[in-house]
Amino acid sequence: MARTIQVAPGQRGAYTTIGDALADASDDTVVEVAEGTYREALYLSGKSVVIRPLPGTGPVVIDSAGVPHPALSCRDGGVQLEGLTLRSEEAAALLAERSEIRVERCTLSSTNAAGISVNGGRLEARKCTVENSLYGLLIEDADGSVTDCTISDIAEDGVLARIGTAAVFRATTVSRCGNRGFYVYQFARPVIEGCEVSGTGGAGIAVAYRSEPTLRRCKLHDLTGPGITFARGTAGLVEECEIRNTGTPGLEIEEGAEPVVRERAEGLAGAGDVLDDLSRDDEGIEKLLAELDAMVGLTEVKAEVRGLIDELQVNEWRRSAGLSVATGSNNLIFTGAPGTGKTTVARIYGKLLGALGVLPGGGFREVSRRDLVGQYLGHTAEKTASVFDEAKGGVLFIDEAYTLSRSAGSNDFGQESIDTLVKLMEDHRHESAVIVAGYTKEMSEFLDANPGLASRFSKSVEFVNYAPDDLLLIMERMTAAGDYRLAPGIAPPLHRYFAALSADPNFGNAREARKLFEGMRKTQAQRLRRLPGRPTLDDLRTLNEQDLYDVIGPVTE
């Protein structure tokens, strides 16, 4: 099992700097870092580690400004970075030589060098942002993949691919570069697939010095220079690329260059690689779906969630294949009475989004009105924004959300929370999922509280009341989970009791089963204490009809 160490200045037993932690780390150590900005230039050699934020804390920034070194350099080793920000001035933010590098959900910048510079080894970058740098990403003599990343506001070239690299770039956006979007040269053979390039001062993609890239389903638009250029002595493939509003010519092929240009694809070679790459957590997805299926009842809810997950999975495949994907949100409305499994399903949904790679995490933050609404003007917006920020990367679940739209007097600030949420949901629609829950009628009124609120949600899922048969099964599972069992013959009166409860307008669904189980445990304990001797194992485990009637009273036929 991997060793885990923590960096948290001021915390007893934790390291005060990341550098100290790396110096003591052995191979495959996980370094978890508390929130804060660390003014360090980290160096790693000859071993592999994971560096990520400490769970439940805020952003972690590694900043080497003021010294001529990278924020992190790795030689002859390996590093996995998750959810960090790396900043540098005079050197690359991340410098790797002959190393295995994996970077997920990180932000990197360097004023006078590359955001990421890799020489030899392998780079795997996913959902990262490289910005405000001299160069975006430099990869040479190395393989790997760059998927669903953003490279923007670069002084020179967005991506430099050279010296034989065969890296794969998929679904990556390159914009606002002073020179070229991609510069492919010195015998490089990258695959650039489903990428978008815009706002460059030079060509969108420039190919030179005996290079042979594969350019498939790329979009190049609003460029000062040509869309794609091939210099003398180059080759490669241009397939199904869209070029518009660029310098002329849109596609420039110099004499002596021999690329193959196809308006339409002749096959889907390599598509299997896309699917394999994005399905690497298939086992986790299936386990979560099995957990959903194991819940009692909720047949229509399960079908709705499975349909949502199927659509999201295919959209991820399409996006990485460079195909268009309809815009939408991951936000949902759960309607229905209390105790119908809304919170449990929301937790599973969040984990599924994390396993699919749709959201960075898969965490879950449950809140109610008191967590969002403050006591004075401006306090509510602050509280709501803070809660939303804590839930980033996962699911923010707002139970009884309709209470936000119900005025509690002249100084009620629920509306301020709703208005703040509407803006945050739009600004961070790809970073979090918001699920609001409550009674069906009241939730309809809640959606009218802000003109833009309803449009922020992709679907409403109705949770119907449990039937008596469902509640009986829930009761049986609760007793088994508590190492109890129901006595033979107790099922019919239980069924009649649940049938009578379900007719009550204040019916609590599974909460009624939980309440009954807890009551029966107490009455059983009182009954066993009155026995003349020590109860048997069977006595200790069994909940009988007397325990039931002591809680609910006699049940008539």
Coordinates of C-alpha atoms in Angstrom, one line a residue:
M1 CA 0.0 0.0 0.0
A2 CA 1.3 3.5 -0.9
R3 CA 2.6 5.6 1.9
T4 CA 0.8 8.9 2.4
I5 CA 2.5 12.0 4.0
Q6 CA 1.1 15.4 4.6
V7 CA 2.3 19.0 4.2
A8 CA 0.5 21.4 6.5
P9 CA 2.5 24.3 8.1
G10 CA 1.6 24.7 11.7
Q11 CA 0.1 21.2 12.0
R12 CA 1.9 18.9 14.4
G13 CA 3.4 15.9 12.8
A14 CA 3.1 17.3 9.2
Y15 CA 5.8 18.7 7.0
T16 CA 6.1 22.5 6.7
T17 CA 7.3 22.5 3.1
I18 CA 6.7 20.3 0.1
G19 CA 10.4 20.2 -0.5
D20 CA 11.0 18.6 2.9
A21 CA 8.3 16.0 2.2
L22 CA 9.8 15.1 -1.2
A23 CA 13.2 14.7 0.3
D24 CA 11.9 12.1 2.8
A25 CA 9.4 10.5 0.3
S26 CA 10.1 7.0 -0.9
D27 CA 9.0 5.6 -4.2
D28 CA 5.2 5.7 -4.8
T29 CA 4.6 8.0 -1.8
V30 CA 1.5 10.2 -1.9
V31 CA 2.1 13.8 -0.8
E32 CA -1.1 15.6 0.3
V33 CA -0.7 19.3 0.7
A34 CA -2.9 21.7 2.7
E35 CA -4.3 24.8 1.2
G36 CA -1.9 27.7 0.6
T37 CA 0.8 29.2 -1.6
Y38 CA 4.2 27.5 -1.3
R39 CA 7.1 29.7 -2.4
E40 CA 9.3 26.7 -3.5
A41 CA 11.3 25.4 -6.4
L42 CA 10.8 21.6 -6.1
Y43 CA 13.2 19.0 -7.5
L44 CA 12.6 15.3 -7.9
S45 CA 15.0 12.7 -9.1
G46 CA 15.0 8.9 -9.4
K47 CA 11.7 8.2 -7.7
S48 CA 8.0 8.5 -8.4
V49 CA 5.5 10.3 -6.3
V50 CA 1.9 11.7 -6.3
I51 CA 1.3 15.3 -5.2
R52 CA -2.2 16.5 -4.6
P53 CA -4.3 18.8 -2.3
L54 CA -5.2 17.5 1.1
P55 CA -8.8 16.4 0.9
G56 CA -11.3 18.9 2.1
T57 CA -8.9 21.9 1.8
G58 CA -8.7 24.7 -0.8
P59 CA -6.3 25.5 -3.6
V60 CA -2.6 24.7 -3.5
V61 CA -0.2 27.0 -5.4
I62 CA 3.5 26.2 -6.0
D63 CA 5.3 29.4 -7.0
S64 CA 9.0 29.6 -7.8
A65 CA 8.9 33.4 -8.7
G66 CA 12.2 35.1 -7.8
V67 CA 14.5 32.2 -8.5
P68 CA 15.7 30.9 -11.9
H69 CA 14.2 27.4 -11.4
P70 CA 11.0 25.6 -12.3
A71 CA 8.2 25.3 -9.8
L72 CA 8.7 21.5 -10.2
S73 CA 11.5 19.7 -12.1
C74 CA 11.6 15.9 -12.4
R75 CA 14.5 13.9 -13.8
D76 CA 14.7 10.1 -14.3
G77 CA 11.6 9.6 -12.2
G78 CA 7.9 10.1 -12.2
V79 CA 5.3 12.4 -10.8
Q80 CA 1.5 12.6 -10.8
L81 CA 0.1 16.0 -10.1
E82 CA -3.6 16.5 -9.3
G83 CA -5.5 19.8 -9.0
L84 CA -2.5 22.0 -8.4
T85 CA -1.4 25.4 -9.6
L86 CA 2.3 25.8 -10.7
R87 CA 3.8 29.2 -11.4
S88 CA 7.3 30.2 -12.5
E89 CA 9.1 33.2 -14.0
E90 CA 12.5 32.4 -15.5
A91 CA 12.0 28.6 -16.1
A92 CA 9.3 26.2 -17.1
A93 CA 6.5 25.8 -14.5
L94 CA 6.9 22.0 -14.9
L95 CA 10.2 20.7 -16.4
A96 CA 10.6 16.9 -16.9
E97 CA 13.5 15.0 -18.4
R98 CA 13.4 11.2 -19.1
S99 CA 10.4 10.9 -16.7
E100 CA 6.8 9.6 -16.6
I101 CA 4.6 12.6 -16.0
R102 CA 0.8 12.6 -15.4
V103 CA -0.9 16.0 -14.9
E104 CA -4.6 16.2 -14.2
R105 CA -6.8 19.3 -13.5
C106 CA -3.7 21.5 -13.0
T107 CA -3.1 25.2 -14.0
L108 CA 0.4 26.1 -15.1
S109 CA 2.1 29.4 -16.1
S110 CA 5.6 30.8 -16.7
T111 CA 6.3 34.4 -17.6
N112 CA 9.6 33.7 -19.6
A113 CA 9.5 30.0 -20.4
A114 CA 7.1 27.1 -21.2
G115 CA 4.2 26.2 -18.9
I116 CA 5.1 22.5 -19.5
S117 CA 8.4 21.3 -20.9
V118 CA 9.0 17.6 -21.4
N119 CA 12.2 16.0 -22.9
G120 CA 12.2 12.2 -23.1
G121 CA 9.9 9.8 -21.3
R122 CA 6.1 10.2 -21.4
L123 CA 3.5 12.9 -20.7
E124 CA -0.1 12.3 -19.8
A125 CA -2.0 15.6 -19.4
R126 CA -5.8 15.7 -18.9
K127 CA -8.1 18.7 -18.2
C128 CA -5.3 21.1 -17.6
T129 CA -4.9 24.8 -18.3
V130 CA -1.6 26.4 -19.5
E131 CA -1.8 30.1 -19.6
N132 CA 0.1 33.4 -19.5
S133 CA 3.4 31.8 -20.6
L134 CA 6.1 32.5 -23.1
Y135 CA 5.4 29.1 -24.7
G136 CA 2.5 26.8 -23.8
L137 CA 3.7 23.2 -24.0
L138 CA 7.0 21.9 -25.3
I139 CA 7.3 18.2 -25.9
E140 CA 10.4 16.6 -27.6
D141 CA 11.6 13.1 -28.0
A142 CA 8.7 11.9 -25.8
D143 CA 5.4 10.2 -26.2
G144 CA 2.1 10.5 -24.4
S145 CA -1.3 12.2 -24.7
V146 CA -2.8 15.6 -24.1
T147 CA -6.5 15.4 -23.7
D148 CA -9.2 18.1 -23.1
C149 CA -6.7 20.8 -22.1
T150 CA -6.7 24.5 -22.6
I151 CA -3.7 26.5 -23.8
S152 CA -4.3 30.3 -24.0
D153 CA -2.7 33.7 -23.7
I154 CA 0.7 32.6 -24.9
A155 CA 3.3 35.1 -26.0
E156 CA 4.9 32.8 -28.7
D157 CA 3.8 29.3 -29.8
G158 CA 1.0 27.4 -28.0
V159 CA 2.4 23.9 -28.6
L160 CA 5.9 23.0 -29.7
A161 CA 6.1 19.3 -30.9
R162 CA 9.6 18.3 -32.0
I163 CA 12.5 15.8 -32.2
G164 CA 10.5 12.8 -33.2
T165 CA 7.6 13.1 -30.7
A166 CA 4.6 11.0 -31.5
A167 CA 2.3 12.4 -28.8
V168 CA -1.4 12.5 -29.3
F169 CA -3.4 15.8 -28.8
R170 CA -7.1 15.3 -28.4
A171 CA -10.0 17.8 -27.7
T172 CA -7.5 20.5 -26.8
T173 CA -8.1 24.2 -27.3
V174 CA -5.3 26.6 -28.2
S175 CA -6.1 30.3 -28.4
R176 CA -4.6 33.8 -28.2
C177 CA -1.0 32.9 -29.1
G178 CA 1.4 35.5 -30.4
N179 CA 2.8 33.2 -33.0
R180 CA 1.6 29.7 -34.0
G181 CA -1.0 27.5 -32.4
F182 CA 0.9 24.2 -33.0
Y183 CA 4.5 24.2 -34.4
V184 CA 5.4 20.7 -35.5
Y185 CA 9.0 20.3 -36.6
Q186 CA 12.3 18.2 -36.5
F187 CA 10.9 14.8 -37.5
A188 CA 7.8 15.0 -35.2
R189 CA 4.9 12.7 -35.9
P190 CA 2.1 13.8 -33.5
V191 CA -1.6 13.1 -33.9
I192 CA -3.7 16.3 -33.5
E193 CA -7.3 15.2 -33.3
G194 CA -10.5 17.1 -32.5
C195 CA -8.5 20.2 -31.5
E196 CA -9.5 23.9 -31.9
V197 CA -7.1 26.7 -32.7
S198 CA -8.1 30.4 -32.8
G199 CA -6.6 33.9 -32.3
T200 CA -3.0 33.2 -33.3
G201 CA -0.6 35.7 -34.7
G202 CA 0.9 33.1 -37.1
A203 CA -0.4 29.9 -38.6
G204 CA -2.9 27.8 -36.7
I205 CA -0.8 24.6 -37.3
A206 CA 2.7 24.9 -38.9
V207 CA 4.6 21.8 -40.1
A208 CA 8.3 21.9 -40.9
Y209 CA 11.6 20.0 -41.0
R210 CA 10.6 16.5 -42.2
S211 CA 7.7 16.2 -39.9
E212 CA 4.6 14.0 -40.6
P213 CA 1.6 14.8 -38.4
T214 CA -1.9 13.4 -38.5
L215 CA -4.4 16.3 -38.4
R216 CA -8.0 15.0 -38.0
R217 CA -11.3 16.8 -37.4
C218 CA -9.6 20.0 -36.2
K219 CA -11.2 23.5 -36.2
L220 CA -9.0 26.5 -37.1
H221 CA -10.6 29.9 -37.2
D222 CA -10.1 33.6 -36.6
L223 CA -6.4 33.5 -37.3
T224 CA -4.0 36.2 -38.5
G225 CA -1.9 33.6 -40.4
P226 CA -3.0 30.6 -42.6
G227 CA -4.9 27.8 -41.0
I228 CA -2.4 25.0 -41.8
T229 CA 1.0 25.2 -43.5
F230 CA 3.3 22.4 -44.7
A231 CA 6.9 23.3 -45.5
R232 CA 9.1 21.6 -48.1
G233 CA 10.0 18.0 -47.2
T234 CA 7.1 17.4 -44.9
A235 CA 4.2 15.0 -45.2
G236 CA 1.3 13.7 -43.1
L237 CA -2.5 13.6 -43.2
V238 CA -5.2 16.3 -43.1
E239 CA -8.6 14.8 -42.6
E240 CA -12.0 16.5 -42.1
C241 CA -10.5 19.7 -40.8
E242 CA -12.5 23.0 -40.8
I243 CA -10.7 26.2 -41.8
R244 CA -12.4 29.5 -41.7
N245 CA -11.7 33.2 -41.3
T246 CA -7.9 32.8 -41.5
G247 CA -5.1 34.4 -43.4
T248 CA -4.7 33.2 -47.0
P249 CA -4.3 30.6 -48.1
G250 CA -6.3 28.6 -45.5
L251 CA -4.2 25.5 -46.3
E252 CA -0.7 26.3 -47.6
I253 CA 1.3 23.4 -49.1
E254 CA 4.8 24.4 -50.3
E255 CA 6.4 22.7 -53.3
G256 CA 8.1 19.6 -52.2
A257 CA 5.6 18.9 -49.4
E258 CA 3.4 15.8 -49.7
P259 CA 0.6 15.7 -47.2
V260 CA -2.6 13.7 -48.0
V261 CA -5.7 15.9 -47.8
R262 CA -9.1 14.3 -47.3
E263 CA -12.4 16.1 -46.9
R264 CA -14.0 13.1 -45.3
A265 CA -12.5 10.3 -43.3
E266 CA -11.9 6.9 -44.9
G267 CA -12.1 5.0 -41.6
L268 CA -12.0 5.4 -37.9
A269 CA -8.5 3.9 -37.2
G270 CA -7.4 4.9 -33.8
A271 CA -10.9 5.5 -32.5
G272 CA -10.6 2.5 -30.3
D273 CA -7.7 4.1 -28.6
V274 CA -9.9 7.1 -27.7
L275 CA -12.6 4.9 -26.2
D276 CA -10.1 2.8 -24.3
D277 CA -8.4 5.9 -22.9
L278 CA -11.7 7.4 -21.6
S279 CA -13.1 4.2 -20.3
R280 CA -10.3 3.3 -18.0
D281 CA -12.6 3.5 -15.0
D282 CA -15.3 1.3 -16.5
E283 CA -15.1 -1.1 -13.6
G284 CA -15.8 1.8 -11.1
I285 CA -18.7 3.0 -13.2
E286 CA -20.3 -0.5 -13.3
K287 CA -19.9 -0.9 -9.5
L288 CA -21.7 2.4 -9.0
L289 CA -24.5 1.4 -11.3
A290 CA -24.8 -1.9 -9.5
E291 CA -25.0 0.1 -6.2
L292 CA -27.8 2.1 -7.8
D293 CA -29.6 -1.0 -9.0
A294 CA -29.4 -2.5 -5.5
M295 CA -31.6 0.3 -4.1
V296 CA -35.1 -0.8 -3.3
G297 CA -37.8 0.4 -5.8
L298 CA -37.1 3.6 -7.7
T299 CA -37.4 1.9 -11.1
E300 CA -38.0 5.1 -13.1
V301 CA -35.3 7.0 -11.2
K302 CA -32.8 4.3 -12.0
A303 CA -33.7 4.4 -15.7
E304 CA -33.4 8.2 -15.7
V305 CA -29.9 8.1 -14.1
R306 CA -28.7 5.4 -16.4
G307 CA -29.9 7.3 -19.4
L308 CA -28.0 10.4 -18.2
I309 CA -24.8 8.4 -17.6
D310 CA -25.1 6.8 -21.0
E311 CA -25.4 10.2 -22.7
L312 CA -22.5 11.6 -20.7
Q313 CA -20.3 8.7 -21.5
V314 CA -21.0 8.9 -25.3
N315 CA -20.5 12.7 -25.2
E316 CA -17.0 12.2 -23.6
W317 CA -16.2 9.8 -26.4
R318 CA -17.4 12.2 -29.1
R319 CA -15.6 15.2 -27.6
S320 CA -12.3 13.3 -27.5
A321 CA -12.9 12.1 -31.1
G322 CA -13.3 15.7 -32.2
L323 CA -17.0 15.5 -32.9
S324 CA -19.6 18.1 -31.9
V325 CA -21.3 17.7 -28.5
A326 CA -24.5 19.4 -27.5
T327 CA -24.0 21.9 -24.7
G328 CA -25.8 21.1 -21.5
S329 CA -25.4 21.0 -17.7
N330 CA -25.0 18.3 -15.1
N331 CA -27.5 20.0 -12.8
L332 CA -30.6 18.1 -11.8
I333 CA -33.9 18.7 -9.9
F334 CA -35.0 15.9 -7.6
T335 CA -38.7 16.1 -6.7
G336 CA -40.7 14.0 -4.3
A337 CA -41.5 13.4 -0.6
P338 CA -38.8 12.9 2.1
G339 CA -37.2 9.5 2.6
T340 CA -37.4 8.4 -1.1
G341 CA -33.7 8.1 -1.6
K342 CA -32.9 11.4 -3.2
T343 CA -29.7 12.0 -1.2
T344 CA -28.4 8.5 -1.8
V345 CA -29.0 8.8 -5.5
A346 CA -27.3 12.2 -5.6
R347 CA -24.2 10.7 -3.9
I348 CA -24.0 7.9 -6.5
Y349 CA -24.6 10.4 -9.4
G350 CA -21.7 12.5 -8.2
K351 CA -19.3 9.5 -8.0
L352 CA -20.4 8.5 -11.5
L353 CA -19.6 11.9 -12.8
G354 CA -16.2 11.6 -11.2
A355 CA -15.6 8.1 -12.6
L356 CA -16.6 9.3 -16.1
G357 CA -14.1 12.2 -15.9
V358 CA -17.0 14.7 -16.4
L359 CA -16.1 16.3 -13.0
P360 CA -12.7 16.5 -11.5
G361 CA -13.7 14.8 -8.3
G362 CA -16.9 13.1 -7.4
G363 CA -17.3 14.6 -3.9
F364 CA -20.6 15.4 -2.2
R365 CA -21.6 18.5 -0.2
E366 CA -25.1 18.5 1.3
V367 CA -26.5 21.8 2.5
S368 CA -29.8 23.4 3.4
R369 CA -31.1 26.9 3.7
R370 CA -29.2 27.7 6.9
D371 CA -25.9 26.9 5.2
L372 CA -26.6 29.4 2.4
V373 CA -28.6 32.3 3.8
G374 CA -26.9 35.0 6.0
Q375 CA -28.2 37.5 8.4
Y376 CA -27.5 40.8 6.6
L377 CA -27.2 42.2 3.1
G378 CA -24.1 40.7 1.3
H379 CA -23.6 38.0 3.9
T380 CA -25.8 35.6 1.9
A381 CA -23.9 36.0 -1.3
E382 CA -20.6 35.4 0.6
K383 CA -21.9 32.2 2.3
T384 CA -23.4 30.8 -0.9
A385 CA -20.2 31.4 -2.9
S386 CA -18.2 29.8 -0.2
V387 CA -20.3 26.7 -0.1
F388 CA -20.3 26.5 -3.9
D389 CA -16.5 26.8 -3.9
E390 CA -16.2 24.0 -1.4
A391 CA -18.3 21.7 -3.6
K392 CA -16.3 22.3 -6.8
G393 CA -15.4 19.2 -8.6
G394 CA -18.3 17.3 -7.2
V395 CA -22.0 17.6 -6.3
L396 CA -23.6 20.4 -4.3
F397 CA -26.9 18.9 -3.0
I398 CA -29.4 21.5 -1.7
D399 CA -32.2 19.7 0.3
E400 CA -35.5 21.5 0.6
A401 CA -34.3 24.1 -1.8
Y402 CA -37.8 25.6 -2.1
T403 CA -37.3 27.2 1.4
L404 CA -34.9 29.7 -0.3
S405 CA -37.8 31.2 -2.2
R406 CA -40.1 31.4 0.8
S407 CA -39.8 34.8 2.5
A408 CA -39.4 34.7 6.3
G409 CA -39.9 38.5 6.7
S410 CA -38.7 41.8 5.4
N411 CA -35.1 40.9 6.2
D412 CA -35.1 37.5 4.4
F413 CA -32.2 37.0 2.0
G414 CA -33.1 33.7 0.4
Q415 CA -33.6 35.4 -3.0
E416 CA -30.1 36.7 -2.8
S417 CA -28.8 33.1 -2.4
I418 CA -30.9 32.0 -5.5
D419 CA -29.5 34.9 -7.6
T420 CA -26.0 34.1 -6.5
L421 CA -26.4 30.4 -7.3
V422 CA -27.8 31.2 -10.8
K423 CA -24.6 33.1 -11.7
L424 CA -22.2 30.6 -10.1
M425 CA -23.9 27.7 -11.9
E426 CA -23.4 29.4 -15.3
D427 CA -19.8 30.5 -14.6
H428 CA -18.7 27.1 -13.4
R429 CA -21.0 24.8 -15.3
H430 CA -18.2 22.3 -16.2
E431 CA -16.7 22.2 -12.7
S432 CA -19.6 21.2 -10.5
A433 CA -23.1 19.7 -10.5
V434 CA -25.9 21.2 -8.5
I435 CA -28.9 19.1 -7.4
V436 CA -31.8 20.8 -5.8
A437 CA -34.4 18.6 -4.0
G438 CA -37.8 19.0 -2.4
Y439 CA -41.6 18.4 -2.7
T440 CA -42.9 18.4 -6.3
K441 CA -45.3 21.3 -5.9
E442 CA -43.0 23.5 -3.9
M443 CA -40.1 22.9 -6.3
S444 CA -42.2 24.2 -9.1
E445 CA -42.7 27.5 -7.2
F446 CA -38.9 27.6 -6.4
L447 CA -38.0 27.5 -10.1
D448 CA -40.1 30.7 -10.7
A449 CA -37.9 32.6 -8.2
N450 CA -35.4 33.7 -10.9
P451 CA -36.0 33.9 -14.6
G452 CA -32.7 32.0 -15.4
L453 CA -33.0 29.3 -12.7
A454 CA -35.0 26.7 -14.6
S455 CA -32.7 26.8 -17.6
R456 CA -29.7 25.9 -15.4
F457 CA -31.0 22.4 -14.9
S458 CA -30.9 19.7 -17.5
K459 CA -33.6 17.4 -16.1
S460 CA -36.1 16.9 -13.4
V461 CA -36.3 13.4 -11.8
E462 CA -39.4 12.4 -9.9
F463 CA -39.0 10.2 -6.8
V464 CA -42.4 8.5 -6.1
N465 CA -43.4 7.2 -2.7
Y466 CA -42.4 3.7 -1.7
A467 CA -45.0 1.0 -1.9
P468 CA -45.7 -1.2 1.2
D469 CA -43.8 -4.1 -0.5
D470 CA -40.8 -1.8 -0.9
L471 CA -40.9 -0.6 2.7
L472 CA -41.1 -4.2 3.9
L473 CA -37.9 -5.0 1.9
I474 CA -36.2 -1.9 3.3
M475 CA -37.1 -3.0 6.8
E476 CA -35.7 -6.4 6.2
R477 CA -32.4 -4.9 5.0
M478 CA -32.2 -2.6 7.9
T479 CA -32.6 -5.4 10.4
A480 CA -30.0 -7.6 8.6
A481 CA -27.5 -4.7 8.4
G482 CA -27.9 -4.2 12.2
D483 CA -27.4 -8.0 12.8
Y484 CA -31.0 -8.5 13.7
R485 CA -33.7 -10.6 12.1
L486 CA -37.5 -10.4 11.9
A487 CA -39.4 -13.2 13.5
P488 CA -41.5 -15.5 11.3
G489 CA -45.0 -14.3 10.9
I490 CA -44.2 -10.6 11.4
A491 CA -44.3 -9.7 7.7
P492 CA -48.2 -9.5 7.3
P493 CA -48.7 -7.0 10.2
L494 CA -45.7 -5.0 9.0
H495 CA -47.2 -4.8 5.5
R496 CA -50.6 -3.7 6.8
Y497 CA -48.9 -1.0 8.9
F498 CA -46.9 0.4 6.0
A499 CA -50.0 0.3 3.8
A500 CA -51.9 2.4 6.4
L501 CA -49.0 4.9 6.7
S502 CA -48.7 5.4 3.0
A503 CA -52.2 6.9 2.9
D504 CA -51.1 9.7 5.3
P505 CA -50.2 13.0 3.5
N506 CA -47.2 13.3 5.9
F507 CA -45.9 9.9 5.0
G508 CA -42.1 9.7 5.4
N509 CA -41.2 6.7 3.2
A510 CA -38.0 5.0 4.2
R511 CA -37.7 7.3 7.2
E512 CA -40.8 5.6 8.6
A513 CA -39.1 2.2 8.3
R514 CA -36.0 3.6 10.0
K515 CA -38.0 5.1 12.8
L516 CA -39.9 1.8 13.3
F517 CA -36.7 -0.3 13.3
E518 CA -35.2 2.0 16.0
G519 CA -38.4 1.8 18.1
M520 CA -38.5 -2.0 17.9
R521 CA -34.8 -2.3 19.0
K522 CA -35.6 -0.3 22.1
T523 CA -38.7 -2.3 23.0
Q524 CA -36.8 -5.5 22.4
A525 CA -34.1 -4.3 24.8
Q526 CA -36.7 -3.6 27.4
R527 CA -38.3 -7.0 26.9
L528 CA -35.0 -8.8 27.2
R529 CA -34.0 -7.0 30.4
R530 CA -37.1 -8.3 32.0
L531 CA -36.2 -12.0 31.3
P532 CA -35.2 -14.0 34.4
G533 CA -31.8 -15.1 32.9
R534 CA -29.3 -14.1 30.2
P535 CA -31.0 -14.1 26.7
T536 CA -29.8 -16.5 24.1
L537 CA -28.1 -15.5 20.9
D538 CA -31.4 -16.1 19.0
D539 CA -33.2 -13.9 21.6
L540 CA -30.7 -11.1 21.0
R541 CA -31.1 -11.1 17.3
T542 CA -34.9 -11.5 16.9
L543 CA -37.4 -8.7 16.7
N544 CA -40.9 -10.2 17.2
E545 CA -44.5 -9.2 16.9
Q546 CA -44.6 -8.0 20.6
D547 CA -41.8 -5.5 19.8
L548 CA -43.8 -4.3 16.8
Y549 CA -47.1 -3.9 18.7
D550 CA -45.3 -2.1 21.6
V551 CA -44.3 0.6 19.1
I552 CA -47.4 0.9 16.8
G553 CA -50.2 -0.6 18.9
P554 CA -52.5 -3.4 17.6
V555 CA -52.9 -3.6 13.8
T556 CA -56.4 -4.5 12.6
E557 CA -57.1 -6.7 9.7

